[in-house]
Amino acid sequence: MQAWGWTLLLVLVAVAALVLRQLRRYPGGWRFAFGAEYGAARSDLDRARGELSGLERSARQELSGAQGAVKAAVAAHGRRVRDAEEQVAYLRDPGRGGYRTELGDLCLYEHVLAVSTYEYSGDLPLHETAVRSEHTPRASHLYVIGPDGRQHLVTYPAAETPEGHVRQFVVDVHNAIAEAKSFRRDRPAQLREARAELRRATNDTAEQEAARRRLEEVTARQGGDLRIPAARQSRDAAYDRWQQLTGHRPR
Protein backbone atom coordinates (compact mmCIF):
# COMPACT_ATOMS: atom_id res chain seq x y z
CA MET A 1 0.00 0.00 0.00
CA GLN A 2 1.30 3.42 -0.96
CA ALA A 3 1.83 6.23 1.54
CA TRP A 4 -1.38 8.03 0.57
CA GLY A 5 -3.28 4.80 1.12
CA TRP A 6 -1.94 4.45 4.68
CA THR A 7 -2.77 8.09 5.36
CA LEU A 8 -6.33 7.62 4.14
CA LEU A 9 -6.69 4.48 6.26
CA LEU A 10 -5.50 6.30 9.37
CA VAL A 11 -7.92 9.15 8.71
CA LEU A 12 -10.81 6.68 8.32
CA VAL A 13 -9.86 4.90 11.55
CA ALA A 14 -9.70 8.22 13.42
CA VAL A 15 -13.08 9.31 12.06
CA ALA A 16 -14.62 5.96 12.96
CA ALA A 17 -13.27 6.25 16.50
CA LEU A 18 -14.80 9.72 16.86
CA VAL A 19 -18.14 8.52 15.56
CA LEU A 20 -18.20 5.56 17.96
CA ARG A 21 -17.29 7.83 20.84
CA GLN A 22 -20.11 10.21 19.95
CA LEU A 23 -22.61 7.34 19.71
CA ARG A 24 -21.53 5.94 23.08
CA ARG A 25 -21.61 9.36 24.69
CA TYR A 26 -25.09 10.12 23.38
CA PRO A 27 -26.82 6.74 23.07
CA GLY A 28 -30.00 6.29 21.10
CA GLY A 29 -28.88 6.37 17.53
CA TRP A 30 -27.36 8.57 14.87
CA ARG A 31 -29.90 11.37 14.92
CA PHE A 32 -29.69 11.84 18.69
CA ALA A 33 -25.87 11.78 18.60
CA PHE A 34 -25.46 14.07 15.60
CA GLY A 35 -28.76 15.71 14.73
CA ALA A 36 -28.89 19.49 15.11
CA GLU A 37 -32.41 19.31 16.55
CA TYR A 38 -31.02 17.48 19.60
CA GLY A 39 -28.05 19.81 20.14
CA ALA A 40 -29.70 21.44 23.18
CA ALA A 41 -30.30 18.03 24.77
CA ARG A 42 -26.66 17.08 24.21
CA SER A 43 -25.54 20.39 25.72
CA ASP A 44 -27.74 19.76 28.74
CA LEU A 45 -26.07 16.38 29.19
CA ASP A 46 -22.60 17.88 28.72
CA ARG A 47 -23.17 20.60 31.32
CA ALA A 48 -24.30 18.10 33.95
CA ARG A 49 -21.45 15.75 33.22
CA GLY A 50 -18.87 18.53 33.13
CA GLU A 51 -19.93 20.05 36.43
CA LEU A 52 -19.71 16.72 38.25
CA SER A 53 -16.47 15.75 36.53
CA GLY A 54 -14.85 19.08 37.42
CA LEU A 55 -15.83 18.89 41.08
CA GLU A 56 -14.68 15.27 41.38
CA ARG A 57 -11.40 16.03 39.64
CA SER A 58 -10.68 18.97 41.94
CA ALA A 59 -11.51 16.87 45.00
CA ARG A 60 -9.25 14.04 43.86
CA GLN A 61 -6.38 16.42 43.19
CA GLU A 62 -6.74 18.11 46.57
CA LEU A 63 -6.94 14.80 48.41
CA SER A 64 -4.06 13.34 46.44
CA GLY A 65 -1.93 16.39 47.23
CA ALA A 66 -2.67 16.10 50.94
CA GLN A 67 -1.89 12.38 50.91
CA GLY A 68 1.31 13.00 48.97
CA ALA A 69 2.39 15.62 51.51
CA VAL A 70 2.01 13.07 54.31
CA LYS A 71 4.05 10.49 52.40
CA ALA A 72 6.74 13.07 51.60
CA ALA A 73 6.96 14.19 55.23
CA VAL A 74 7.23 10.60 56.47
CA ALA A 75 9.91 9.83 53.87
CA ALA A 76 11.89 12.98 54.72
CA HIS A 77 11.77 12.15 58.43
CA GLY A 78 12.91 8.60 57.70
CA ARG A 79 15.84 9.83 55.59
CA ARG A 80 16.92 12.27 58.26
CA VAL A 81 16.81 9.58 60.97
CA ARG A 82 18.70 7.10 58.77
CA ASP A 83 21.37 9.67 57.93
CA ALA A 84 21.80 10.46 61.63
CA GLU A 85 21.98 6.76 62.51
CA GLU A 86 24.59 6.16 59.82
CA GLN A 87 26.67 9.07 61.08
CA VAL A 88 26.57 7.77 64.66
CA ALA A 89 27.48 4.27 63.49
CA TYR A 90 30.37 5.63 61.42
CA LEU A 91 31.78 7.70 64.26
CA ARG A 92 31.48 4.80 66.69
CA ASP A 93 33.34 2.47 64.31
CA PRO A 94 34.90 4.30 61.35
CA GLY A 95 36.57 1.19 59.96
CA ARG A 96 38.82 1.76 57.00
CA GLY A 97 36.87 4.76 55.76
CA GLY A 98 36.72 5.76 52.14
CA TYR A 99 39.22 4.61 49.54
CA ARG A 100 41.87 7.19 48.58
CA THR A 101 44.56 5.70 46.34
CA GLU A 102 46.98 2.81 46.07
CA LEU A 103 50.47 1.94 44.89
CA GLY A 104 51.55 -1.63 44.51
CA ASP A 105 51.27 -3.45 47.83
CA LEU A 106 49.98 -0.36 49.67
CA CYS A 107 46.38 0.83 49.61
CA LEU A 108 45.43 4.10 51.27
CA TYR A 109 42.04 4.55 52.92
CA GLU A 110 40.63 7.38 54.98
CA HIS A 111 41.73 5.88 58.30
CA VAL A 112 44.16 3.07 57.53
CA LEU A 113 47.03 2.14 55.28
CA ALA A 114 46.50 -1.42 54.09
CA VAL A 115 49.78 -3.31 53.62
CA SER A 116 49.97 -6.56 51.69
CA THR A 117 53.52 -7.84 51.25
CA TYR A 118 55.14 -11.27 51.44
CA GLU A 119 56.16 -10.60 55.07
CA TYR A 120 53.14 -8.67 56.39
CA SER A 121 49.47 -8.22 55.61
CA GLY A 122 47.20 -5.94 57.63
CA ASP A 123 45.74 -2.49 58.23
CA LEU A 124 47.86 0.13 59.96
CA PRO A 125 45.91 2.97 61.66
CA LEU A 126 47.01 6.18 60.01
CA HIS A 127 47.10 8.25 63.20
CA GLU A 128 49.82 5.91 64.50
CA THR A 129 51.68 5.35 61.23
CA ALA A 130 54.63 7.09 59.60
CA VAL A 131 56.15 6.78 56.13
CA ARG A 132 59.38 7.86 54.50
CA SER A 133 60.98 7.16 51.16
CA GLU A 134 64.40 6.89 49.55
CA HIS A 135 65.12 7.03 45.86
CA THR A 136 67.92 5.73 43.66
CA PRO A 137 68.22 5.75 39.88
CA ARG A 138 67.10 2.11 39.83
CA ALA A 139 64.29 2.04 42.44
CA SER A 140 62.22 3.87 45.02
CA HIS A 141 62.08 2.46 48.55
CA LEU A 142 59.13 3.26 50.78
CA TYR A 143 59.38 2.57 54.53
CA VAL A 144 56.19 2.23 56.54
CA ILE A 145 56.46 2.39 60.35
CA GLY A 146 53.49 0.93 62.21
CA PRO A 147 52.21 1.59 65.75
CA ASP A 148 54.48 -1.10 67.20
CA GLY A 149 57.58 0.49 65.66
CA ARG A 150 58.09 -2.24 63.09
CA GLN A 151 59.11 -1.10 59.64
CA HIS A 152 57.83 -2.50 56.40
CA LEU A 153 59.81 -1.97 53.20
CA VAL A 154 58.17 -1.79 49.82
CA THR A 155 60.40 -1.39 46.77
CA TYR A 156 59.28 0.00 43.42
CA PRO A 157 61.66 -0.57 40.48
CA ALA A 158 62.07 2.60 38.45
CA ALA A 159 61.36 0.69 35.27
CA GLU A 160 57.89 -0.22 36.57
CA THR A 161 56.94 2.73 38.79
CA PRO A 162 58.23 6.24 38.10
CA GLU A 163 59.77 8.03 41.07
CA GLY A 164 57.22 10.82 40.74
CA HIS A 165 54.37 8.36 41.37
CA VAL A 166 56.00 7.16 44.56
CA ARG A 167 56.64 10.70 45.80
CA GLN A 168 53.02 11.65 45.12
CA PHE A 169 51.81 8.57 47.00
CA VAL A 170 53.97 9.52 49.99
CA VAL A 171 52.50 13.03 49.94
CA ASP A 172 48.99 11.55 49.84
CA VAL A 173 49.78 9.31 52.81
CA HIS A 174 51.25 12.22 54.82
CA ASN A 175 48.14 14.31 54.18
CA ALA A 176 45.87 11.40 55.09
CA ILE A 177 47.83 10.91 58.33
CA ALA A 178 47.30 14.56 59.26
CA GLU A 179 43.57 14.27 58.52
CA ALA A 180 43.32 11.02 60.49
CA LYS A 181 44.93 12.64 63.53
CA SER A 182 42.50 15.57 63.31
CA PHE A 183 39.60 13.16 62.96
CA ARG A 184 40.71 11.19 66.03
CA ARG A 185 41.03 14.41 68.01
CA ASP A 186 37.62 15.72 66.98
CA ARG A 187 35.78 12.39 66.95
CA PRO A 188 34.45 12.44 70.55
CA ALA A 189 32.83 15.85 70.06
CA GLN A 190 31.49 14.83 66.64
CA LEU A 191 30.02 11.67 68.13
CA ARG A 192 28.26 13.65 70.86
CA GLU A 193 26.80 16.02 68.27
CA ALA A 194 25.78 13.11 66.01
CA ARG A 195 23.93 11.44 68.89
CA ALA A 196 22.23 14.73 69.71
CA GLU A 197 21.20 15.12 66.06
CA LEU A 198 19.81 11.58 66.09
CA ARG A 199 17.64 12.46 69.08
CA ARG A 200 16.48 15.67 67.41
CA ALA A 201 15.72 13.89 64.16
CA THR A 202 13.80 11.12 65.89
CA ASN A 203 11.70 13.53 67.94
CA ASP A 204 11.09 16.09 65.18
CA THR A 205 7.77 14.95 63.76
CA ALA A 206 6.25 18.42 63.38
CA GLU A 207 6.17 18.28 59.58
CA GLN A 208 4.48 14.87 59.60
CA GLU A 209 1.91 15.99 62.15
CA ALA A 210 1.12 19.15 60.19
CA ALA A 211 0.69 17.14 56.98
CA ARG A 212 -1.59 14.63 58.72
CA ARG A 213 -3.70 17.44 60.18
CA ARG A 214 -4.03 18.93 56.71
CA LEU A 215 -5.12 15.55 55.34
CA GLU A 216 -7.70 15.17 58.12
CA GLU A 217 -9.03 18.67 57.39
CA VAL A 218 -9.31 17.96 53.66
CA THR A 219 -10.98 14.60 54.26
CA ALA A 220 -13.46 16.07 56.74
CA ARG A 221 -14.27 19.06 54.53
CA GLN A 222 -14.79 16.91 51.44
CA GLY A 223 -16.93 14.52 53.45
CA GLY A 224 -19.25 17.39 54.32
CA ASP A 225 -19.16 19.08 50.91
CA LEU A 226 -22.64 18.88 49.37
CA ARG A 227 -21.62 20.14 45.94
CA ILE A 228 -20.58 16.75 44.56
CA PRO A 229 -23.77 14.93 45.69
CA ALA A 230 -25.83 17.80 44.27
CA ALA A 231 -23.90 17.69 40.99
CA ARG A 232 -24.38 13.92 40.85
CA GLN A 233 -28.11 14.37 41.31
CA SER A 234 -28.12 16.96 38.53
CA ARG A 235 -26.25 14.59 36.24
CA ASP A 236 -28.65 11.74 37.05
CA ALA A 237 -31.55 14.07 36.31
CA ALA A 238 -29.95 14.89 32.96
CA TYR A 239 -29.58 11.15 32.32
CA ASP A 240 -33.27 10.73 33.12
CA ARG A 241 -34.21 13.45 30.64
CA TRP A 242 -32.06 11.86 27.94
CA GLN A 243 -33.54 8.44 28.61
CA GLN A 244 -37.07 9.85 28.38
CA LEU A 245 -36.11 11.45 25.08
CA THR A 246 -34.26 8.55 23.47
CA GLY A 247 -35.18 5.41 25.41
CA HIS A 248 -31.50 4.86 26.20
CA ARG A 249 -29.70 5.82 29.40
CA PRO A 250 -26.18 7.29 29.17
CA ARG A 251 -23.33 5.75 31.13
Phi, psi and omega in degrees: 000134181286169184300319181294331178292318177296320179298315179297319180297317179297320178297317180295320178296316180297317179296318179298320179296319178295320179295314179297321178296317180296319180292324177288323183289327180233078186292155178130349178124174187299315186292326178286328182280332187233343185294137181296329183292345179250016179299319180296322179294320178294321178296321178300316179295318180297317181299315181294316178297315183296320180297313180295316181299318180296316179296316180294320179296315179298320179295318179297317181296317180296315180294318179298320178297318179293319177294320178296324179296322177296312180299319180295319180294319178296316180296318180296318178297317179298318179296318181297317180295316180297318178299318179294319178297318180295322179293318178297314180298320179295316181290329177290323181215085185295334183064212179289329187082188183287151178289139179250294183195175179208160178208107179060240184276003181245134179231123185263127174244180184296326185237349182221159169247112182276125181248134179218087179241178181291339182254347181204142175217121180172177179257127177257124179296128187298325184291349178238022184239149176226152178224150172211162182221153173229149185226137175233168178301336186261337185197161172248137182242124182246125180254128178247124180251118183273180182301330181274003179089351179289143179254144178235126183257130175235125184251137180237106177302138182298331181290337182257325183228111180302147180303323181299325178294320180294314180300318179296321179296320179297318177298317179299319180293317179301315179295320179294324177298316179298318180293322179295321178295319177295319179299315181296323179292319185271349187302316180302316180293321179295323179293320177298316179294321179296319178294322177295320178295324177297318178296317180297316181297318181295320185275344184276090179246018184300317182294319178297315182297319179296318180294322179292321177298318178299317179297318178298319179296316180296316181298316181294318182294317179293326178296331180260004181281119183271358184291320181292313175302321179294319179293326177292321176296319178297319178295317179297324177295321177295322175298319179298315181297320179293320179295321177296325182284318191248342186083003180232138182260130179295161177237000000 
